[in-house]
């Protein structure tokens, strides 16, 4: 269970050296990234976060994952406060970063998993068994012993999913899991997420994406983020009564929001 | 922090480091070439007497060797933590590491172990080369005093290193502690020449830098067989700084990480 209550996030406006020199005592300016977000996510939910670049999707997921602390408000993951009880809150969260470079390229896929597995407190035999299991799950059995430097983008993404699952977390956060992948790799990753990761374990999945088909196939709830605000959050079953597709729903909500703003 | 985690960091860094074969050879040569230069400078100064050097056995080469070798080693202790943060930021691994189930403070300490082993090996190679080929002698060495001085000095410089890493998290580039140690302290603390040859006002500044006391104690223990009791003044100063600074540095580092998480600047470099 994830609870967000009045969560706001602001980032400081970067200052240049000249600013520090000329006005050393001037207070720092901040710009808002998320504004007063309230939402709760139930166990087993698969939530797709939709929104344009810079809307605040990744920030929201990083806040839930305890990688960032909110400027205001509180986030509880399975009852643990993400700032006050950061390690405990993160215990049940796996993060699949979209950063290809988040691996050590001069290590093999298995060596990378071994490194991150030890950091996740997995012990000897359990770790090796888990790595074997995950490598098979993500379809890297043949290439686990190859250096990550020689992996394709799709393979690195599979490895990132395996890393996110190392500690067998109940919540898996995926930040644009199919970004920069070719259509075949996109299909493979989607099958992996829906078939093997969710259906077999009923994990909670939080997926930031730009792809409507991904939300359609992988999620049971949709959250639309615009200019740092959650403007709509509902189940796909619910929105089906009004809209034919996720795309139609998304454009309608965005348009409505713009009209309201105007 | 546990041994399995320390081992996995060492293993990871060893595999990465050994995959760059030329870099390993270069770093070895970089540690040996300067001592050869100072061996010949020592030759040049042979026969000239210096009161300042008399306190340390009277010869320039052994004096300079200890200065170069240990400043290099302590410099590493200061730089390695911020270096590992910078490398992880630039390689894009920092976020992945910080999203694991390990405390960031343990992480930054463990990420430096390989550097200490590797630099310790280079330190030993420098003294072995000096002993075998350049006439350096251990006949006047007090081993317990040397080891104790090295240990407390390392704790002190590791603390400065962790502060420097906190500076890297906050300031990104141009953090002041590493610079202060590398440029100012190495110059004024008597790495290449005795502090006593400097004018009085510079001696006063040198007295502020902990490196001055570490080098002084190491030289007296290695070259003049002075015991722990005889170098107790220096050891008390170094130990006081070390044991006061260590918990402070860990607290500041934790604060820096939390500040980075609050400001969203942890991954910026």
PDB file of C-alpha atoms in Angstrom, chain A residues 8-230:
ATOM      1  CA  UNK A   8       4.974  18.772  -3.235  1.00  0.00           C
ATOM      2  CA  UNK A   9       8.459  18.864  -4.638  1.00  0.00           C
ATOM      3  CA  UNK A  10      10.534  21.812  -5.691  1.00  0.00           C
ATOM      4  CA  UNK A  11      14.017  21.908  -7.143  1.00  0.00           C
ATOM      5  CA  UNK A  12      16.470  24.766  -6.638  1.00  0.00           C
ATOM      6  CA  UNK A  13      17.218  27.001  -9.603  1.00  0.00           C
ATOM      7  CA  UNK A  14      20.923  26.398 -10.320  1.00  0.00           C
ATOM      8  CA  UNK A  15      23.096  29.414  -9.508  1.00  0.00           C
ATOM      9  CA  UNK A  16      26.182  30.389 -11.457  1.00  0.00           C
ATOM     10  CA  UNK A  17      29.473  31.203  -9.777  1.00  0.00           C
ATOM     11  CA  UNK A  18      28.984  34.859 -10.686  1.00  0.00           C
ATOM     12  CA  UNK A  19      25.709  34.834  -8.726  1.00  0.00           C
ATOM     13  CA  UNK A  20      27.476  33.406  -5.680  1.00  0.00           C
ATOM     14  CA  UNK A  21      30.185  36.058  -6.005  1.00  0.00           C
ATOM     15  CA  UNK A  22      27.861  39.020  -6.543  1.00  0.00           C
ATOM     16  CA  UNK A  23      25.037  38.064  -4.184  1.00  0.00           C
ATOM     17  CA  UNK A  24      26.382  35.463  -1.748  1.00  0.00           C
ATOM     18  CA  UNK A  25      23.607  35.985   0.787  1.00  0.00           C
ATOM     19  CA  UNK A  26      20.747  35.989  -1.670  1.00  0.00           C
ATOM     20  CA  UNK A  27      18.284  33.200  -0.881  1.00  0.00           C
ATOM     21  CA  UNK A  28      18.019  30.409  -3.355  1.00  0.00           C
ATOM     22  CA  UNK A  29      15.092  30.339  -5.772  1.00  0.00           C
ATOM     23  CA  UNK A  30      13.087  27.169  -6.285  1.00  0.00           C
ATOM     24  CA  UNK A  31      10.749  26.005  -9.009  1.00  0.00           C
ATOM     25  CA  UNK A  32       7.878  23.588  -8.371  1.00  0.00           C
ATOM     26  CA  UNK A  33       8.027  20.134  -9.910  1.00  0.00           C
ATOM     27  CA  UNK A  34       5.096  18.518  -8.109  1.00  0.00           C
ATOM     28  CA  UNK A  35       2.164  20.252  -6.459  1.00  0.00           C
ATOM     29  CA  UNK A  36      -0.023  18.857  -3.681  1.00  0.00           C
ATOM     30  CA  UNK A  37      -0.243  15.279  -4.892  1.00  0.00           C
ATOM     31  CA  UNK A  38      -2.659  13.039  -3.032  1.00  0.00           C
ATOM     32  CA  UNK A  39      -3.136   9.456  -4.082  1.00  0.00           C
ATOM     33  CA  UNK A  40      -3.194   5.939  -2.752  1.00  0.00           C
ATOM     34  CA  UNK A  41      -2.077   2.851  -4.579  1.00  0.00           C
ATOM     35  CA  UNK A  42      -3.298  -0.545  -3.434  1.00  0.00           C
ATOM     36  CA  UNK A  43      -1.260  -3.696  -3.300  1.00  0.00           C
ATOM     37  CA  UNK A  44      -1.266  -5.471  -6.643  1.00  0.00           C
ATOM     38  CA  UNK A  45      -2.243  -2.359  -8.608  1.00  0.00           C
ATOM     39  CA  UNK A  46      -0.532  -1.707 -11.905  1.00  0.00           C
ATOM     40  CA  UNK A  47      -0.503   2.041 -12.392  1.00  0.00           C
ATOM     41  CA  UNK A  48       0.562   3.704 -15.618  1.00  0.00           C
ATOM     42  CA  UNK A  49       1.781   7.298 -15.244  1.00  0.00           C
ATOM     43  CA  UNK A  50       1.184   9.305 -18.391  1.00  0.00           C
ATOM     44  CA  UNK A  51       2.294  12.844 -19.149  1.00  0.00           C
ATOM     45  CA  UNK A  52       4.563  14.889 -21.362  1.00  0.00           C
ATOM     46  CA  UNK A  53       8.304  15.202 -20.714  1.00  0.00           C
ATOM     47  CA  UNK A  54       8.905  17.292 -17.616  1.00  0.00           C
ATOM     48  CA  UNK A  55       5.387  16.733 -16.278  1.00  0.00           C
ATOM     49  CA  UNK A  56       6.785  15.219 -13.074  1.00  0.00           C
ATOM     50  CA  UNK A  57       6.276  11.465 -13.637  1.00  0.00           C
ATOM     51  CA  UNK A  58       9.839  10.403 -12.906  1.00  0.00           C
ATOM     52  CA  UNK A  59      10.069  12.728  -9.904  1.00  0.00           C
ATOM     53  CA  UNK A  60       6.869  11.219  -8.542  1.00  0.00           C
ATOM     54  CA  UNK A  61       8.240   7.697  -8.939  1.00  0.00           C
ATOM     55  CA  UNK A  62      11.584   8.632  -7.396  1.00  0.00           C
ATOM     56  CA  UNK A  63       9.738  10.117  -4.431  1.00  0.00           C
ATOM     57  CA  UNK A  64       7.763   6.907  -3.980  1.00  0.00           C
ATOM     58  CA  UNK A  65      10.989   4.909  -4.336  1.00  0.00           C
ATOM     59  CA  UNK A  66      12.690   7.003  -1.626  1.00  0.00           C
ATOM     60  CA  UNK A  67      15.368   8.314  -4.001  1.00  0.00           C
ATOM     61  CA  UNK A  68      14.102  11.850  -3.421  1.00  0.00           C
ATOM     62  CA  UNK A  69      12.514  13.462  -0.383  1.00  0.00           C
ATOM     63  CA  UNK A  70       9.421  15.632  -0.830  1.00  0.00           C
ATOM     64  CA  UNK A  71       9.682  19.338   0.005  1.00  0.00           C
ATOM     65  CA  UNK A  72       6.235  19.107   1.616  1.00  0.00           C
ATOM     66  CA  UNK A  73       3.832  16.336   2.535  1.00  0.00           C
ATOM     67  CA  UNK A  74       4.496  12.700   3.309  1.00  0.00           C
ATOM     68  CA  UNK A  75       4.742   9.395   1.491  1.00  0.00           C
ATOM     69  CA  UNK A  76       4.199   6.058   3.181  1.00  0.00           C
ATOM     70  CA  UNK A  77       5.214   2.785   1.571  1.00  0.00           C
ATOM     71  CA  UNK A  78       3.738  -0.198   3.406  1.00  0.00           C
ATOM     72  CA  UNK A  79       3.366   2.041   6.444  1.00  0.00           C
ATOM     73  CA  UNK A  80       6.946   3.358   6.405  1.00  0.00           C
ATOM     74  CA  UNK A  81       7.676   7.052   5.963  1.00  0.00           C
ATOM     75  CA  UNK A  82      10.027   7.464   2.992  1.00  0.00           C
ATOM     76  CA  UNK A  83      12.105  10.203   4.692  1.00  0.00           C
ATOM     77  CA  UNK A  84      12.105   9.131   8.335  1.00  0.00           C
ATOM     78  CA  UNK A  85      12.309   5.379   7.645  1.00  0.00           C
ATOM     79  CA  UNK A  86      13.993   5.468   4.274  1.00  0.00           C
ATOM     80  CA  UNK A  87      15.721   2.057   4.331  1.00  0.00           C
ATOM     81  CA  UNK A  88      12.614   0.306   5.637  1.00  0.00           C
ATOM     82  CA  UNK A  89      10.397   2.048   3.080  1.00  0.00           C
ATOM     83  CA  UNK A  90      12.779   1.054   0.289  1.00  0.00           C
ATOM     84  CA  UNK A  91      12.952  -2.578   1.427  1.00  0.00           C
ATOM     85  CA  UNK A  92       9.905  -3.524  -0.611  1.00  0.00           C
ATOM     86  CA  UNK A  93      10.642  -1.349  -3.622  1.00  0.00           C
ATOM     87  CA  UNK A  94      12.594  -2.353  -6.717  1.00  0.00           C
ATOM     88  CA  UNK A  95      13.643   0.328  -9.156  1.00  0.00           C
ATOM     89  CA  UNK A  96      14.119  -0.226 -12.879  1.00  0.00           C
ATOM     90  CA  UNK A  97      15.967   2.874 -14.006  1.00  0.00           C
ATOM     91  CA  UNK A  98      15.834   3.856 -17.635  1.00  0.00           C
ATOM     92  CA  UNK A  99      19.490   4.816 -17.530  1.00  0.00           C
ATOM     93  CA  UNK A 100      21.484   2.423 -19.696  1.00  0.00           C
ATOM     94  CA  UNK A 101      24.650   3.587 -18.022  1.00  0.00           C
ATOM     95  CA  UNK A 102      23.499   2.507 -14.590  1.00  0.00           C
ATOM     96  CA  UNK A 103      25.560  -0.674 -14.958  1.00  0.00           C
ATOM     97  CA  UNK A 104      29.268  -1.310 -14.746  1.00  0.00           C
ATOM     98  CA  UNK A 105      30.040  -1.923 -18.387  1.00  0.00           C
ATOM     99  CA  UNK A 106      33.311  -3.705 -17.699  1.00  0.00           C
ATOM    100  CA  UNK A 107      31.556  -6.362 -15.639  1.00  0.00           C
ATOM    101  CA  UNK A 108      29.407  -9.163 -17.018  1.00  0.00           C
ATOM    102  CA  UNK A 109      25.655  -9.143 -16.567  1.00  0.00           C
ATOM    103  CA  UNK A 110      25.945 -11.760 -13.808  1.00  0.00           C
ATOM    104  CA  UNK A 111      28.748  -9.863 -12.043  1.00  0.00           C
ATOM    105  CA  UNK A 112      26.595  -6.733 -12.074  1.00  0.00           C
ATOM    106  CA  UNK A 113      23.684  -8.628 -10.538  1.00  0.00           C
ATOM    107  CA  UNK A 114      26.030 -10.165  -7.982  1.00  0.00           C
ATOM    108  CA  UNK A 115      27.244  -6.691  -6.966  1.00  0.00           C
ATOM    109  CA  UNK A 116      23.778  -5.185  -6.623  1.00  0.00           C
ATOM    110  CA  UNK A 117      22.456  -8.385  -4.985  1.00  0.00           C
ATOM    111  CA  UNK A 118      25.034  -8.163  -2.202  1.00  0.00           C
ATOM    112  CA  UNK A 119      24.075  -4.508  -1.668  1.00  0.00           C
ATOM    113  CA  UNK A 120      20.488  -5.737  -1.364  1.00  0.00           C
ATOM    114  CA  UNK A 121      21.638  -8.054   1.456  1.00  0.00           C
ATOM    115  CA  UNK A 122      21.213 -11.334  -0.441  1.00  0.00           C
ATOM    116  CA  UNK A 123      23.470 -14.079   0.886  1.00  0.00           C
ATOM    117  CA  UNK A 124      25.708 -16.600  -0.917  1.00  0.00           C
ATOM    118  CA  UNK A 125      23.575 -19.494  -2.182  1.00  0.00           C
ATOM    119  CA  UNK A 126      20.332 -17.540  -2.115  1.00  0.00           C
ATOM    120  CA  UNK A 127      21.988 -14.807  -4.211  1.00  0.00           C
ATOM    121  CA  UNK A 128      23.365 -17.204  -6.805  1.00  0.00           C
ATOM    122  CA  UNK A 129      20.079 -19.067  -7.028  1.00  0.00           C
ATOM    123  CA  UNK A 130      18.198 -15.757  -7.404  1.00  0.00           C
ATOM    124  CA  UNK A 131      20.559 -14.515 -10.123  1.00  0.00           C
ATOM    125  CA  UNK A 132      20.185 -17.777 -12.043  1.00  0.00           C
ATOM    126  CA  UNK A 133      16.422 -17.544 -11.728  1.00  0.00           C
ATOM    127  CA  UNK A 134      16.278 -13.919 -12.849  1.00  0.00           C
ATOM    128  CA  UNK A 135      18.702 -14.304 -15.712  1.00  0.00           C
ATOM    129  CA  UNK A 136      16.452 -17.075 -17.000  1.00  0.00           C
ATOM    130  CA  UNK A 137      13.318 -15.016 -16.333  1.00  0.00           C
ATOM    131  CA  UNK A 138      14.533 -12.055 -18.377  1.00  0.00           C
ATOM    132  CA  UNK A 139      15.948 -14.254 -21.127  1.00  0.00           C
ATOM    133  CA  UNK A 140      19.641 -13.521 -20.679  1.00  0.00           C
ATOM    134  CA  UNK A 141      20.792 -17.088 -19.961  1.00  0.00           C
ATOM    135  CA  UNK A 142      23.029 -17.134 -23.018  1.00  0.00           C
ATOM    136  CA  UNK A 143      24.572 -13.732 -22.438  1.00  0.00           C
ATOM    137  CA  UNK A 144      24.830 -13.496 -18.652  1.00  0.00           C
ATOM    138  CA  UNK A 145      28.570 -14.129 -18.814  1.00  0.00           C
ATOM    139  CA  UNK A 146      29.180 -11.447 -21.426  1.00  0.00           C
ATOM    140  CA  UNK A 147      30.393  -7.946 -20.597  1.00  0.00           C
ATOM    141  CA  UNK A 148      27.565  -5.419 -20.328  1.00  0.00           C
ATOM    142  CA  UNK A 149      29.548  -3.218 -22.731  1.00  0.00           C
ATOM    143  CA  UNK A 150      28.522  -5.639 -25.486  1.00  0.00           C
ATOM    144  CA  UNK A 151      24.813  -5.658 -24.616  1.00  0.00           C
ATOM    145  CA  UNK A 152      22.148  -4.103 -26.826  1.00  0.00           C
ATOM    146  CA  UNK A 153      19.735  -1.540 -25.323  1.00  0.00           C
ATOM    147  CA  UNK A 154      17.085  -4.235 -25.012  1.00  0.00           C
ATOM    148  CA  UNK A 155      19.458  -6.543 -23.143  1.00  0.00           C
ATOM    149  CA  UNK A 156      20.453  -3.752 -20.748  1.00  0.00           C
ATOM    150  CA  UNK A 157      16.782  -3.092 -20.106  1.00  0.00           C
ATOM    151  CA  UNK A 158      16.221  -6.767 -19.341  1.00  0.00           C
ATOM    152  CA  UNK A 159      19.190  -6.702 -17.021  1.00  0.00           C
ATOM    153  CA  UNK A 160      17.777  -3.583 -15.325  1.00  0.00           C
ATOM    154  CA  UNK A 161      14.514  -5.461 -14.753  1.00  0.00           C
ATOM    155  CA  UNK A 162      16.451  -8.402 -13.284  1.00  0.00           C
ATOM    156  CA  UNK A 163      18.303  -5.984 -10.989  1.00  0.00           C
ATOM    157  CA  UNK A 164      15.047  -4.380  -9.870  1.00  0.00           C
ATOM    158  CA  UNK A 165      13.704  -7.821  -8.957  1.00  0.00           C
ATOM    159  CA  UNK A 166      16.791  -9.046  -7.070  1.00  0.00           C
ATOM    160  CA  UNK A 167      15.396  -8.486  -3.589  1.00  0.00           C
ATOM    161  CA  UNK A 168      12.001  -9.843  -4.687  1.00  0.00           C
ATOM    162  CA  UNK A 169      10.261  -6.503  -3.963  1.00  0.00           C
ATOM    163  CA  UNK A 170       6.480  -6.275  -3.651  1.00  0.00           C
ATOM    164  CA  UNK A 171       6.555  -2.989  -5.546  1.00  0.00           C
ATOM    165  CA  UNK A 172       8.388  -2.549  -8.824  1.00  0.00           C
ATOM    166  CA  UNK A 173       8.909   0.915 -10.289  1.00  0.00           C
ATOM    167  CA  UNK A 174       9.660   1.047 -13.990  1.00  0.00           C
ATOM    168  CA  UNK A 175      10.684   4.366 -15.475  1.00  0.00           C
ATOM    169  CA  UNK A 176       9.966   4.258 -19.203  1.00  0.00           C
ATOM    170  CA  UNK A 177      10.928   0.598 -19.516  1.00  0.00           C
ATOM    171  CA  UNK A 178      10.650   0.535 -23.302  1.00  0.00           C
ATOM    172  CA  UNK A 179      12.313   3.845 -24.101  1.00  0.00           C
ATOM    173  CA  UNK A 180      14.710   3.675 -27.052  1.00  0.00           C
ATOM    174  CA  UNK A 181      13.869   0.061 -27.818  1.00  0.00           C
ATOM    175  CA  UNK A 182      12.957  -1.329 -31.230  1.00  0.00           C
ATOM    176  CA  UNK A 183       9.391  -2.669 -31.751  1.00  0.00           C
ATOM    177  CA  UNK A 184      10.443  -6.296 -31.263  1.00  0.00           C
ATOM    178  CA  UNK A 185      12.260  -5.511 -28.006  1.00  0.00           C
ATOM    179  CA  UNK A 186       9.256  -3.446 -26.849  1.00  0.00           C
ATOM    180  CA  UNK A 187       6.974  -6.445 -27.333  1.00  0.00           C
ATOM    181  CA  UNK A 188       9.416  -8.722 -25.517  1.00  0.00           C
ATOM    182  CA  UNK A 189       9.695  -6.377 -22.522  1.00  0.00           C
ATOM    183  CA  UNK A 190       5.909  -5.979 -22.359  1.00  0.00           C
ATOM    184  CA  UNK A 191       5.432  -9.753 -22.408  1.00  0.00           C
ATOM    185  CA  UNK A 192       8.071 -10.092 -19.724  1.00  0.00           C
ATOM    186  CA  UNK A 193       6.411  -7.499 -17.483  1.00  0.00           C
ATOM    187  CA  UNK A 194       2.841  -8.651 -17.911  1.00  0.00           C
ATOM    188  CA  UNK A 195       3.395 -12.382 -18.167  1.00  0.00           C
ATOM    189  CA  UNK A 196       6.262 -13.176 -15.899  1.00  0.00           C
ATOM    190  CA  UNK A 197       6.558 -10.259 -13.519  1.00  0.00           C
ATOM    191  CA  UNK A 198       2.978  -9.356 -12.719  1.00  0.00           C
ATOM    192  CA  UNK A 199       0.833 -12.405 -13.446  1.00  0.00           C
ATOM    193  CA  UNK A 200       3.057 -14.805 -11.523  1.00  0.00           C
ATOM    194  CA  UNK A 201       3.558 -12.656  -8.433  1.00  0.00           C
ATOM    195  CA  UNK A 202       0.803 -10.009  -8.365  1.00  0.00           C
ATOM    196  CA  UNK A 203       3.385  -7.338  -7.594  1.00  0.00           C
ATOM    197  CA  UNK A 204       2.451  -3.683  -7.534  1.00  0.00           C
ATOM    198  CA  UNK A 205       3.788  -2.092 -10.716  1.00  0.00           C
ATOM    199  CA  UNK A 206       4.287   1.638 -11.210  1.00  0.00           C
ATOM    200  CA  UNK A 207       5.145   2.428 -14.796  1.00  0.00           C
ATOM    201  CA  UNK A 208       6.035   5.844 -16.180  1.00  0.00           C
ATOM    202  CA  UNK A 209       5.537   5.820 -19.909  1.00  0.00           C
ATOM    203  CA  UNK A 210       4.610   7.767 -23.038  1.00  0.00           C
ATOM    204  CA  UNK A 211       3.084   4.749 -24.720  1.00  0.00           C
ATOM    205  CA  UNK A 212      -0.675   4.265 -24.547  1.00  0.00           C
ATOM    206  CA  UNK A 213      -0.444   0.647 -25.682  1.00  0.00           C
ATOM    207  CA  UNK A 214       1.852  -0.075 -22.742  1.00  0.00           C
ATOM    208  CA  UNK A 215      -0.719   1.279 -20.287  1.00  0.00           C
ATOM    209  CA  UNK A 216      -3.465  -0.609 -22.079  1.00  0.00           C
ATOM    210  CA  UNK A 217      -1.656  -3.925 -21.895  1.00  0.00           C
ATOM    211  CA  UNK A 218       0.171  -3.681 -18.587  1.00  0.00           C
ATOM    212  CA  UNK A 219      -1.885  -1.543 -16.229  1.00  0.00           C
ATOM    213  CA  UNK A 220      -5.222  -1.576 -14.407  1.00  0.00           C
ATOM    214  CA  UNK A 221      -5.083   2.100 -13.390  1.00  0.00           C
ATOM    215  CA  UNK A 222      -3.980   5.299 -15.097  1.00  0.00           C
ATOM    216  CA  UNK A 223      -2.593   8.445 -13.558  1.00  0.00           C
ATOM    217  CA  UNK A 224      -2.226  11.563 -15.698  1.00  0.00           C
ATOM    218  CA  UNK A 225       0.387  14.054 -14.588  1.00  0.00           C
ATOM    219  CA  UNK A 226       0.492  17.577 -16.010  1.00  0.00           C
ATOM    220  CA  UNK A 227       2.699  20.464 -14.892  1.00  0.00           C
ATOM    221  CA  UNK A 228       3.433  18.759 -11.587  1.00  0.00           C
ATOM    222  CA  UNK A 229      -0.159  17.970 -10.715  1.00  0.00           C
ATOM    223  CA  UNK A 230      -2.047  14.699 -10.830  1.00  0.00           C
TER     224      UNK A 230
END
